[in-house]
Coordinates of N, CA and C in Angstrom, one line a residue:
X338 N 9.5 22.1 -4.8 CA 10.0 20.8 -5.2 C 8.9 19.9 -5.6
X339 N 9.0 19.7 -7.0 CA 7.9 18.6 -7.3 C 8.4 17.1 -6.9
X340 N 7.0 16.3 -6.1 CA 7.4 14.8 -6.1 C 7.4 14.2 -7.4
X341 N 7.8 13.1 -7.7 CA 8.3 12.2 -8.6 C 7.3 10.9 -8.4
X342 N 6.8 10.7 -9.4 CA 6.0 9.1 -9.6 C 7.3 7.9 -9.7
X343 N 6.9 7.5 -8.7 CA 8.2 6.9 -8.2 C 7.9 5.3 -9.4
X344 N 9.1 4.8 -9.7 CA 9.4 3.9 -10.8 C 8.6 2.3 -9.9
X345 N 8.3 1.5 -10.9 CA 7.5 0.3 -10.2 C 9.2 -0.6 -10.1
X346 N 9.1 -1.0 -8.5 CA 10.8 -2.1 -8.7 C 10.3 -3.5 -9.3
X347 N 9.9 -3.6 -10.2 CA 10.0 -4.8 -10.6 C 9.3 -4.3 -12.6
X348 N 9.2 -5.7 -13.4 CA 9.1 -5.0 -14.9 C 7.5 -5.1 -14.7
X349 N 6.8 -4.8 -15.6 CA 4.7 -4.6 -15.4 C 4.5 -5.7 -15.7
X350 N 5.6 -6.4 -16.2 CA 4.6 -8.1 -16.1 C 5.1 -9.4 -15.4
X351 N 5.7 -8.5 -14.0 CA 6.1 -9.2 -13.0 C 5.2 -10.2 -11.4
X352 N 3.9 -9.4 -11.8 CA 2.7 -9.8 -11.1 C 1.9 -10.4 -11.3
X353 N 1.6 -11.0 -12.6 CA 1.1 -11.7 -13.4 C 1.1 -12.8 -13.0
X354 N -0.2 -14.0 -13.0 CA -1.4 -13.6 -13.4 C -2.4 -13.0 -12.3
X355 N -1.9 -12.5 -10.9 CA -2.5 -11.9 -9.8 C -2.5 -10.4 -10.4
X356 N -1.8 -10.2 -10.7 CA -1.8 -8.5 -11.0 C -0.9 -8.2 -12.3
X357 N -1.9 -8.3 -13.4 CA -1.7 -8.2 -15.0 C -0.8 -7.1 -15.6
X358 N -0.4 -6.8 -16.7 CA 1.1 -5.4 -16.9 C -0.1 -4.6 -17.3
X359 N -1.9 -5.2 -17.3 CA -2.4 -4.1 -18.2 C -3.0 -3.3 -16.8
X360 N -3.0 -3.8 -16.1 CA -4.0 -3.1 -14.7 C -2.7 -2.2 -14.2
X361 N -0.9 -2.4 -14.3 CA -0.1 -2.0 -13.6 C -0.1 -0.8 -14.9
X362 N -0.3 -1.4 -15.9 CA -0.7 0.0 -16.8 C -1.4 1.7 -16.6
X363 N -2.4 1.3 -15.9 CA -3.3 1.6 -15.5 C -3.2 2.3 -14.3
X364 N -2.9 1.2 -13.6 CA -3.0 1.9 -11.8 C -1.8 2.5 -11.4
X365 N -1.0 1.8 -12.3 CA 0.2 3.2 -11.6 C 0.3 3.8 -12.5
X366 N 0.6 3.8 -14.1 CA 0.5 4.7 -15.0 C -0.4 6.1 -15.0
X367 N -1.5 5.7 -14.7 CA -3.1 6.7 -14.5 C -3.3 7.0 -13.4
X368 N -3.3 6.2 -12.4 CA -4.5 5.9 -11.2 C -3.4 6.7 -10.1
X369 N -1.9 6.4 -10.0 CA -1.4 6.5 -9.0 C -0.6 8.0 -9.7
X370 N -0.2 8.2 -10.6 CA 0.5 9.8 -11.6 C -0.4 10.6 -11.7
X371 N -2.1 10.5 -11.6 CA -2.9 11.9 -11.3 C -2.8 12.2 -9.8
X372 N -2.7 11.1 -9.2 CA -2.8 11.6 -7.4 C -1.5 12.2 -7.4
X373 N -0.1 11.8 -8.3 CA 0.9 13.1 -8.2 C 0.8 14.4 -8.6
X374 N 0.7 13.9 -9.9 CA 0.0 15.5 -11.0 C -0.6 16.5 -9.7
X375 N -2.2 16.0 -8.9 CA -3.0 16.6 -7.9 C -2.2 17.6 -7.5
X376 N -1.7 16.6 -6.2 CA -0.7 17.1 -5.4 C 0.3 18.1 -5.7
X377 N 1.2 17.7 -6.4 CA 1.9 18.8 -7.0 C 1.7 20.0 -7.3
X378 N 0.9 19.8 -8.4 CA -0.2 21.4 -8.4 C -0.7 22.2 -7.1
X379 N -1.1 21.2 -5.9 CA -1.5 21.7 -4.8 C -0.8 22.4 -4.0
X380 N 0.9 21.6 -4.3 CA 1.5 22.7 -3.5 C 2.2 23.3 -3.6
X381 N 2.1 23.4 -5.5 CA 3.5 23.8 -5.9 C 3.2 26.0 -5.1
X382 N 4.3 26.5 -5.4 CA 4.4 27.9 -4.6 C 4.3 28.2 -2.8
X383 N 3.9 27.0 -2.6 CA 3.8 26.6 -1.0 C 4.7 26.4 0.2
X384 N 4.3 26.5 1.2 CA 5.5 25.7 2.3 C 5.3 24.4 2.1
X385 N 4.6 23.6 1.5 CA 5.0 22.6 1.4 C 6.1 21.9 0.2
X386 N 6.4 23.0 -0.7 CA 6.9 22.8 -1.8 C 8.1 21.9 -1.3
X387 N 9.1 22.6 -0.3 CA 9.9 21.8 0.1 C 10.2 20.9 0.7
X388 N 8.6 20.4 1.7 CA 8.1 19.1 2.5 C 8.8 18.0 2.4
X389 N 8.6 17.4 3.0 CA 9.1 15.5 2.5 C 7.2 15.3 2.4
X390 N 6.9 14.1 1.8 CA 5.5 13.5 1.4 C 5.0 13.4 2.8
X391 N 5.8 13.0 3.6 CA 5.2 12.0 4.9 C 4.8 13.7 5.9
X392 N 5.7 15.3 5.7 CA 5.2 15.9 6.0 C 3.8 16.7 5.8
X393 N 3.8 16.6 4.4 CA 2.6 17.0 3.9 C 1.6 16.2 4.0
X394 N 1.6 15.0 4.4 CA 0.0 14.4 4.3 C -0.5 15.0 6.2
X395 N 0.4 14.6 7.4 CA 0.6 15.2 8.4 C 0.3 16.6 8.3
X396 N 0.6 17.6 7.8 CA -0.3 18.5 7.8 C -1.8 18.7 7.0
X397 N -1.2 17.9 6.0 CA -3.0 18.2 5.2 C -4.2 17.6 5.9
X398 N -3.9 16.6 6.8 CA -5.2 15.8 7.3 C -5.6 16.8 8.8
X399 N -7.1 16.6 8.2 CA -8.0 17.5 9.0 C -8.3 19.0 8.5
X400 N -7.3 19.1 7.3 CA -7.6 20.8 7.3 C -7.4 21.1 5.7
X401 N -7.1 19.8 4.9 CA -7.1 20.4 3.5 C -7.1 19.2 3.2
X402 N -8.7 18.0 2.4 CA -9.0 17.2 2.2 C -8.5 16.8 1.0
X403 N -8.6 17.5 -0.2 CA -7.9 17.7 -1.0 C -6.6 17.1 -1.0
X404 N -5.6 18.2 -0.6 CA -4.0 17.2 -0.5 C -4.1 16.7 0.1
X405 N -4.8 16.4 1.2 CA -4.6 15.3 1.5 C -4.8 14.2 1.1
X406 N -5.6 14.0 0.5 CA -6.6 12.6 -0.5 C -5.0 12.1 -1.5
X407 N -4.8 13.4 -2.2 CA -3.5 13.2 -3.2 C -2.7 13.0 -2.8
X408 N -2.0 13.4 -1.3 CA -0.7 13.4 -0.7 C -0.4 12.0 -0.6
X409 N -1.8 11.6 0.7 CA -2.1 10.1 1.4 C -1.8 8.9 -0.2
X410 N -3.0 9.0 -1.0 CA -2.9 8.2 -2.4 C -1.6 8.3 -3.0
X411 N -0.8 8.9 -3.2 CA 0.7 9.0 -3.6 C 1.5 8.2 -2.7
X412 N 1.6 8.5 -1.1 CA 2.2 7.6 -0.5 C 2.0 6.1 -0.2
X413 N 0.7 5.5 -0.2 CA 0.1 4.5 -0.4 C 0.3 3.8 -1.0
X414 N 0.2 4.4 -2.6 CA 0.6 3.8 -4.2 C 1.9 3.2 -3.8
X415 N 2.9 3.9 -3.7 CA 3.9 4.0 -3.4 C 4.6 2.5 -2.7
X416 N 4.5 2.7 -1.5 CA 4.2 1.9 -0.4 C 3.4 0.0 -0.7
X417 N 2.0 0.4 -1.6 CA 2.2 -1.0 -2.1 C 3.1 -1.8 -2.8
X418 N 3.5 -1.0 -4.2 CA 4.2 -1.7 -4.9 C 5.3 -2.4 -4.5
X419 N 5.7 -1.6 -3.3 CA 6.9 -2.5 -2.6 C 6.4 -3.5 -2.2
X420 N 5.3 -3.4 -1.5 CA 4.8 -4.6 -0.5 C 4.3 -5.6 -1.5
X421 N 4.5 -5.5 -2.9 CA 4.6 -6.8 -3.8 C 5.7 -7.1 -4.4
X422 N 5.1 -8.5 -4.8 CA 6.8 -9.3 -5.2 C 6.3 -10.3 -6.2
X423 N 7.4 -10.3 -7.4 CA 6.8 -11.2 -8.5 C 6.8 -12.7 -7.8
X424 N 7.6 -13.0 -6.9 CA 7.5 -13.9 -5.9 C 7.6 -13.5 -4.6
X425 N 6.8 -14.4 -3.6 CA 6.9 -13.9 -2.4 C 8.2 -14.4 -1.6
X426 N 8.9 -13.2 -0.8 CA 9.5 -13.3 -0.4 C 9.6 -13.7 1.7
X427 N 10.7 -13.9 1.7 CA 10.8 -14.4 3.4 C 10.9 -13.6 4.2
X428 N 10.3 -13.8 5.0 CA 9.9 -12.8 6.3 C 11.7 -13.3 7.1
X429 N 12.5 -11.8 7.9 CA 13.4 -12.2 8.6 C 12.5 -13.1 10.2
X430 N 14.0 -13.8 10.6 CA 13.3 -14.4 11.9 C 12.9 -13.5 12.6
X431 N 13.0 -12.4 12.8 CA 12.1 -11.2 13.9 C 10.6 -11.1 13.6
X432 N 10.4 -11.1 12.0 CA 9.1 -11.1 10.8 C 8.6 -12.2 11.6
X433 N 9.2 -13.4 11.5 CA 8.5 -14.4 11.5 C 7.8 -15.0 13.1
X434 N 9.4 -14.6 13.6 CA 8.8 -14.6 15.1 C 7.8 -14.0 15.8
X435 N 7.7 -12.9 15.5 CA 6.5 -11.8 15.8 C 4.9 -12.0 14.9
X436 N 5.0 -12.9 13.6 CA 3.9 -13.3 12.9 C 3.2 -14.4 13.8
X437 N 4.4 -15.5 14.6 CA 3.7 -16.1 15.2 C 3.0 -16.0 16.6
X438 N 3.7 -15.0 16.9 CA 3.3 -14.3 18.2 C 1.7 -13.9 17.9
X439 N 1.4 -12.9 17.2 CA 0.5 -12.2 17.0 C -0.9 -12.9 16.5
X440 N -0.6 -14.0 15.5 CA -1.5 -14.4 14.4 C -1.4 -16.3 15.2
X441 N -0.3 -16.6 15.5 CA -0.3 -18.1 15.4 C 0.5 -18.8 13.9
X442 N 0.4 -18.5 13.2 CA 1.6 -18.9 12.2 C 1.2 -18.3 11.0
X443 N 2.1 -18.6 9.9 CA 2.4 -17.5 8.8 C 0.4 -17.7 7.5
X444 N 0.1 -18.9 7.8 CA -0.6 -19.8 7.5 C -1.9 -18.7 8.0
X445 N -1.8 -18.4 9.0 CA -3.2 -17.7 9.7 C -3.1 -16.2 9.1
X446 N -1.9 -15.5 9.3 CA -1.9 -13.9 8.9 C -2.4 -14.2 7.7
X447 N -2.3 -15.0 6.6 CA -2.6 -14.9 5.3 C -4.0 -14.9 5.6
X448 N -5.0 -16.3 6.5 CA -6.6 -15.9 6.1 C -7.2 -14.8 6.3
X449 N -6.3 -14.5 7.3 CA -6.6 -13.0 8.5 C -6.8 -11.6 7.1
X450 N -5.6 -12.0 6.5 CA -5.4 -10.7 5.7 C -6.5 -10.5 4.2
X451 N -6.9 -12.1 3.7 CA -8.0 -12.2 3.2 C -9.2 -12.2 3.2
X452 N -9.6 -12.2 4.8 CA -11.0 -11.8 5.5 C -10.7 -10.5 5.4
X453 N -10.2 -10.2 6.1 CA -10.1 -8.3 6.4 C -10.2 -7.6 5.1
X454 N -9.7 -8.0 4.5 CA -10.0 -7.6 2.3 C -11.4 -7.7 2.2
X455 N -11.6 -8.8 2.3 CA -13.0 -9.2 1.4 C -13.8 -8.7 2.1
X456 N -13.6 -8.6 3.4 CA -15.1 -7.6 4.2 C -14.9 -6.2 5.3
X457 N -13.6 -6.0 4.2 CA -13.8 -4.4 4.0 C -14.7 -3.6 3.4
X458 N -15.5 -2.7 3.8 CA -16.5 -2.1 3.2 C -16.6 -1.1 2.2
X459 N -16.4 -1.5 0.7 CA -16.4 -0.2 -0.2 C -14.4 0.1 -0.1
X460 N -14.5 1.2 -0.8 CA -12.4 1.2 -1.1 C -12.0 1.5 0.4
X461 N -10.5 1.3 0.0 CA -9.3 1.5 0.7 C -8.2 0.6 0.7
X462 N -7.6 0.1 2.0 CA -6.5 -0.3 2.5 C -6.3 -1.0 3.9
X463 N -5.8 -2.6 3.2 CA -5.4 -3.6 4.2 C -3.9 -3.7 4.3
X464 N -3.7 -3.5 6.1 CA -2.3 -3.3 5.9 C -1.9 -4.4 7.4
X465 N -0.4 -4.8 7.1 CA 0.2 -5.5 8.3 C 0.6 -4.4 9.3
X466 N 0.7 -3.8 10.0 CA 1.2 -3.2 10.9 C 2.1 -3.5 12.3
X467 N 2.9 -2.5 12.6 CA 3.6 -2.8 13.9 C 3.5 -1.8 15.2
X468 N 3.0 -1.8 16.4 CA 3.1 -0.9 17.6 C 3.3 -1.2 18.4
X469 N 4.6 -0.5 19.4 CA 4.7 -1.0 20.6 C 5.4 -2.7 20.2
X470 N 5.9 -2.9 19.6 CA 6.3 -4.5 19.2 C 4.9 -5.4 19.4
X471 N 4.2 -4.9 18.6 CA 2.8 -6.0 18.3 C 2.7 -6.0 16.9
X472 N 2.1 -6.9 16.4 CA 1.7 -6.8 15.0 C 0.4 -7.1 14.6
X473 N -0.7 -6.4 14.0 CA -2.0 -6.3 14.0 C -2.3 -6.0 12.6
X474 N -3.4 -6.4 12.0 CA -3.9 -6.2 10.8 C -5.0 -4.9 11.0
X475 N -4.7 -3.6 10.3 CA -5.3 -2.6 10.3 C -5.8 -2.3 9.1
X476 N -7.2 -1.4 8.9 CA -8.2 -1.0 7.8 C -8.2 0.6 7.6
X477 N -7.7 1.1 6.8 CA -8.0 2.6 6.1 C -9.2 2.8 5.0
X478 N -9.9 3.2 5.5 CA -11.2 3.4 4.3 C -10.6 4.6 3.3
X479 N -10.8 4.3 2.2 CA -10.8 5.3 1.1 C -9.0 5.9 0.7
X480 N -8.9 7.1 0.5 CA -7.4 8.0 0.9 C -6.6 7.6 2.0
X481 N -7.0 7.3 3.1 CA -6.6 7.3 4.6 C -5.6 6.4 4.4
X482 N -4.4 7.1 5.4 CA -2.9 5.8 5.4 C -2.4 5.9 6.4
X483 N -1.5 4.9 6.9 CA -1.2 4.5 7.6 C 0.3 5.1 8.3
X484 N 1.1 6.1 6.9 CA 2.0 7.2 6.9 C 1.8 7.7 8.8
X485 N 1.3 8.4 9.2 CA 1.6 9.4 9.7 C 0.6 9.2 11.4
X486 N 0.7 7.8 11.6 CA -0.5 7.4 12.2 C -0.2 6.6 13.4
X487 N 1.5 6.6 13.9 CA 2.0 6.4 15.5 C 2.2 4.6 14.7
X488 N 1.6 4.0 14.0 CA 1.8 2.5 13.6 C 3.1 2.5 12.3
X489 N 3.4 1.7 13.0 CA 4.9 1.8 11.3 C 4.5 0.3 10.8
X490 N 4.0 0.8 9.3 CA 3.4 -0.2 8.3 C 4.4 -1.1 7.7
X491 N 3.8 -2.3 7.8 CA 4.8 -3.3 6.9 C 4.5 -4.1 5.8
X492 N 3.3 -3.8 5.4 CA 3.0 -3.9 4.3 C 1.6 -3.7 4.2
X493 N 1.0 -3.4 2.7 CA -0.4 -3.2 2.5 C -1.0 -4.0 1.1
X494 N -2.6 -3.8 1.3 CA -2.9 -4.7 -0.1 C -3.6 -3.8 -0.4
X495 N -3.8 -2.8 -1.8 CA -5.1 -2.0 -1.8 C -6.3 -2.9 -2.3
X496 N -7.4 -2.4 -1.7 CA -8.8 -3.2 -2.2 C -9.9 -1.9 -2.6
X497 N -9.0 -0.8 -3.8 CA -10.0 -0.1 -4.2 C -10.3 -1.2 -5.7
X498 N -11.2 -0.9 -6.1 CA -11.6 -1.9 -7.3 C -10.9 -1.9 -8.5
X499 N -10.3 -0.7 -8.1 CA -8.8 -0.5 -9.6 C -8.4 -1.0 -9.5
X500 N -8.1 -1.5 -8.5 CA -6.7 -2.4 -8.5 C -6.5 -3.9 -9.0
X501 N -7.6 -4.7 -8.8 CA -7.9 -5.8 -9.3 C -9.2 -5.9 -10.5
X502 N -9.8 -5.1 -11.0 CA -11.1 -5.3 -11.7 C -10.9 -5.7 -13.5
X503 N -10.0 -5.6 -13.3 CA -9.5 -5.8 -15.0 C -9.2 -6.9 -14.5
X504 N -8.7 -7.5 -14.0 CA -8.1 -9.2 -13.9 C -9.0 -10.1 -13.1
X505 N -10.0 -9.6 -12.3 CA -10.9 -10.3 -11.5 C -12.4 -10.0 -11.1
X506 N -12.4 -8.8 -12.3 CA -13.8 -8.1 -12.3 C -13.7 -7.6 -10.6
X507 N -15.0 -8.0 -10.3 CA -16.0 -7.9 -8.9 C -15.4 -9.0 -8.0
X508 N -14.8 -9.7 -8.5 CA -14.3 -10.7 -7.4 C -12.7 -10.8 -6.6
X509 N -13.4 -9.6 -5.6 CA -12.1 -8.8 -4.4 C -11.7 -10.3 -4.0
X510 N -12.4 -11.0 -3.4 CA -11.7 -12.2 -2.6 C -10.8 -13.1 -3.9
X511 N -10.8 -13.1 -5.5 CA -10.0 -13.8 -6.2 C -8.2 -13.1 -6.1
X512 N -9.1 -11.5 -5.8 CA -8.0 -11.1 -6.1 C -6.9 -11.4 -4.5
X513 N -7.7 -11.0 -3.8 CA -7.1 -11.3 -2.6 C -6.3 -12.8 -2.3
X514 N -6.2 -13.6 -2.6 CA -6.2 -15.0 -2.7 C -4.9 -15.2 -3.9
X515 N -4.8 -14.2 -4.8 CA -3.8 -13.7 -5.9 C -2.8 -13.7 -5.4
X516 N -2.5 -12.1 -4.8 CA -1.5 -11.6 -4.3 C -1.2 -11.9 -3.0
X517 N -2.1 -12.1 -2.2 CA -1.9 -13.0 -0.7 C -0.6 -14.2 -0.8
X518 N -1.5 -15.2 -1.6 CA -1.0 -16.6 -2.0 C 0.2 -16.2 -3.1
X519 N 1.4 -15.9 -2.7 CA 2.4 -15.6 -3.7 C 2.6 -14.5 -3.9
X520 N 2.4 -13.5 -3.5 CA 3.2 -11.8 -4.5 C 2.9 -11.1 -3.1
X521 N 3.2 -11.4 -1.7 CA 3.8 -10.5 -1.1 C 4.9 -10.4 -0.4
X522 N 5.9 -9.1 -0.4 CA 7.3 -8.9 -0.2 C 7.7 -9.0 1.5
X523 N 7.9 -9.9 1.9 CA 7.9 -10.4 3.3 C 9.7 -9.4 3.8
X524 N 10.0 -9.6 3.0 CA 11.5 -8.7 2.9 C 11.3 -7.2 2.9
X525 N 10.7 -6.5 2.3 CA 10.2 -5.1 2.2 C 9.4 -4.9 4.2
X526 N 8.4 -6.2 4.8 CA 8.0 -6.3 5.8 C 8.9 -5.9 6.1
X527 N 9.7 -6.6 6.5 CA 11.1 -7.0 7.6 C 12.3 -5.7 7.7
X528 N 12.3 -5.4 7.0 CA 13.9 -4.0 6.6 C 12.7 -3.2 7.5
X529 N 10.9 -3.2 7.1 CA 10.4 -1.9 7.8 C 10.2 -1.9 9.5
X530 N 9.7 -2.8 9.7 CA 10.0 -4.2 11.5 C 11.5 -3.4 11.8
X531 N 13.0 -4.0 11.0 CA 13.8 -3.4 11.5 C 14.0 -2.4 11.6
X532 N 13.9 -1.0 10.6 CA 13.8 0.5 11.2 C 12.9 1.1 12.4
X533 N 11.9 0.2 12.6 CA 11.4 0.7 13.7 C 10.6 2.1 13.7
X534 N 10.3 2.4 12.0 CA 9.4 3.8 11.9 C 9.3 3.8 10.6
X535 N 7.9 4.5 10.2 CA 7.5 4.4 8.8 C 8.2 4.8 7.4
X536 N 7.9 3.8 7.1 CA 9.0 4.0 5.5 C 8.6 5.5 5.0
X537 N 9.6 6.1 4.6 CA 9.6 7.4 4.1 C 9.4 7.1 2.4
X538 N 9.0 8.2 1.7 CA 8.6 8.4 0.1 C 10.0 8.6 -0.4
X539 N 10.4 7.8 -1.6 CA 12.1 7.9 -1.9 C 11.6 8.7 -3.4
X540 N 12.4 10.1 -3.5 CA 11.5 11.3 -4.1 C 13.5 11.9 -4.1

């Protein structure tokens, strides 16, 4: 079973001017459809052929860098575009209650989530997270996600340089500041808060 480059839920020039239709061009068009292409190829004739995504990165890490790199980058891609919104959306009162628990108000997760960007070292992935009913801002360097990892993710911002460099060059913290301030899906959070386990790949 081949996975599917899953469709962006909103139109390419819904992010704008934080995240341009030419970069969405680009990063999901290019950037996020070779990490399927990869993959695919990797498993196609395999036991994994008939995997779910969230099984195959679970097996690939530690023992096959490779799919895993493409597996992880597929579900990630994935997983952001939800976690943006041509406008930002409202956290449920559970979202909200537990933001203030954790951070002190909705006001602070945002600086929190723009420090943690900007001095992140080199690529990866800033994400909101939940464990044990806490909520904590976690860092994946490079491929590495947050899938398969005991934490059920509720949203992520990628800070590889693809992602923002067409719209903000070298300047991670403009971009951060972008999609922070306005384009993230506080609703996409919340539905993941209420399942209580990491969003699965819809394939």
């Amino acid at each position: 079973m081949a996975f599917n480059l899953i469709e962006l839920p909103y139109p390419d020039t819904a992010l704008a001017p934080a995240i341009s239709a030419e970069t969405l061009s680009f990063h999901h068009g290019k950037h996020h459809k070779a990490y399927v292409d990869k993959m695919n190829a990797a498993i196609e004739g395999t036991a994994h052929d008939s995997a779910s995504l969230e099984s195959v990165v679970a097996a690939a890490r530690g023992s096959n860098a490779g799919l895993f790199n493409n597996a992880a980058q597929t579900w990630n891609h994935a997983f952001y575009w939800h976690s943006m919104a041509a406008n930002e959306t409202a956290p449920s009162a559970d979202l909200a209650a537990k933001i203030d628990e954790a951070f002190g108000s909705m006001d602070e997760l945002k600086a929190q989530l723009k420090a943690r960007g900007a001095g992140h070292f080199a690529s990866g992935w800033v994400w909101l997270a939940e464990k044990g009913g806490k909520l904590s801002i976690e860092e994946t360097h490079d491929g590495d996600t947050l899938a398969d990892s005991g934490f059920n993710p509720l949203l992520t911002i990628d800070v590889w340089e693809h992602a923002y460099y067409i719209d903000h060059r070298n300047a991670r913290p403009a971009y951060l500041d972008a999609v922070v301030d306005g384009k993230l899906n506080f609703a996409f959070a919340s539905e993941n808060l209420a399942r209580g386990s990491a969003w699965t790949y819809p394939n």
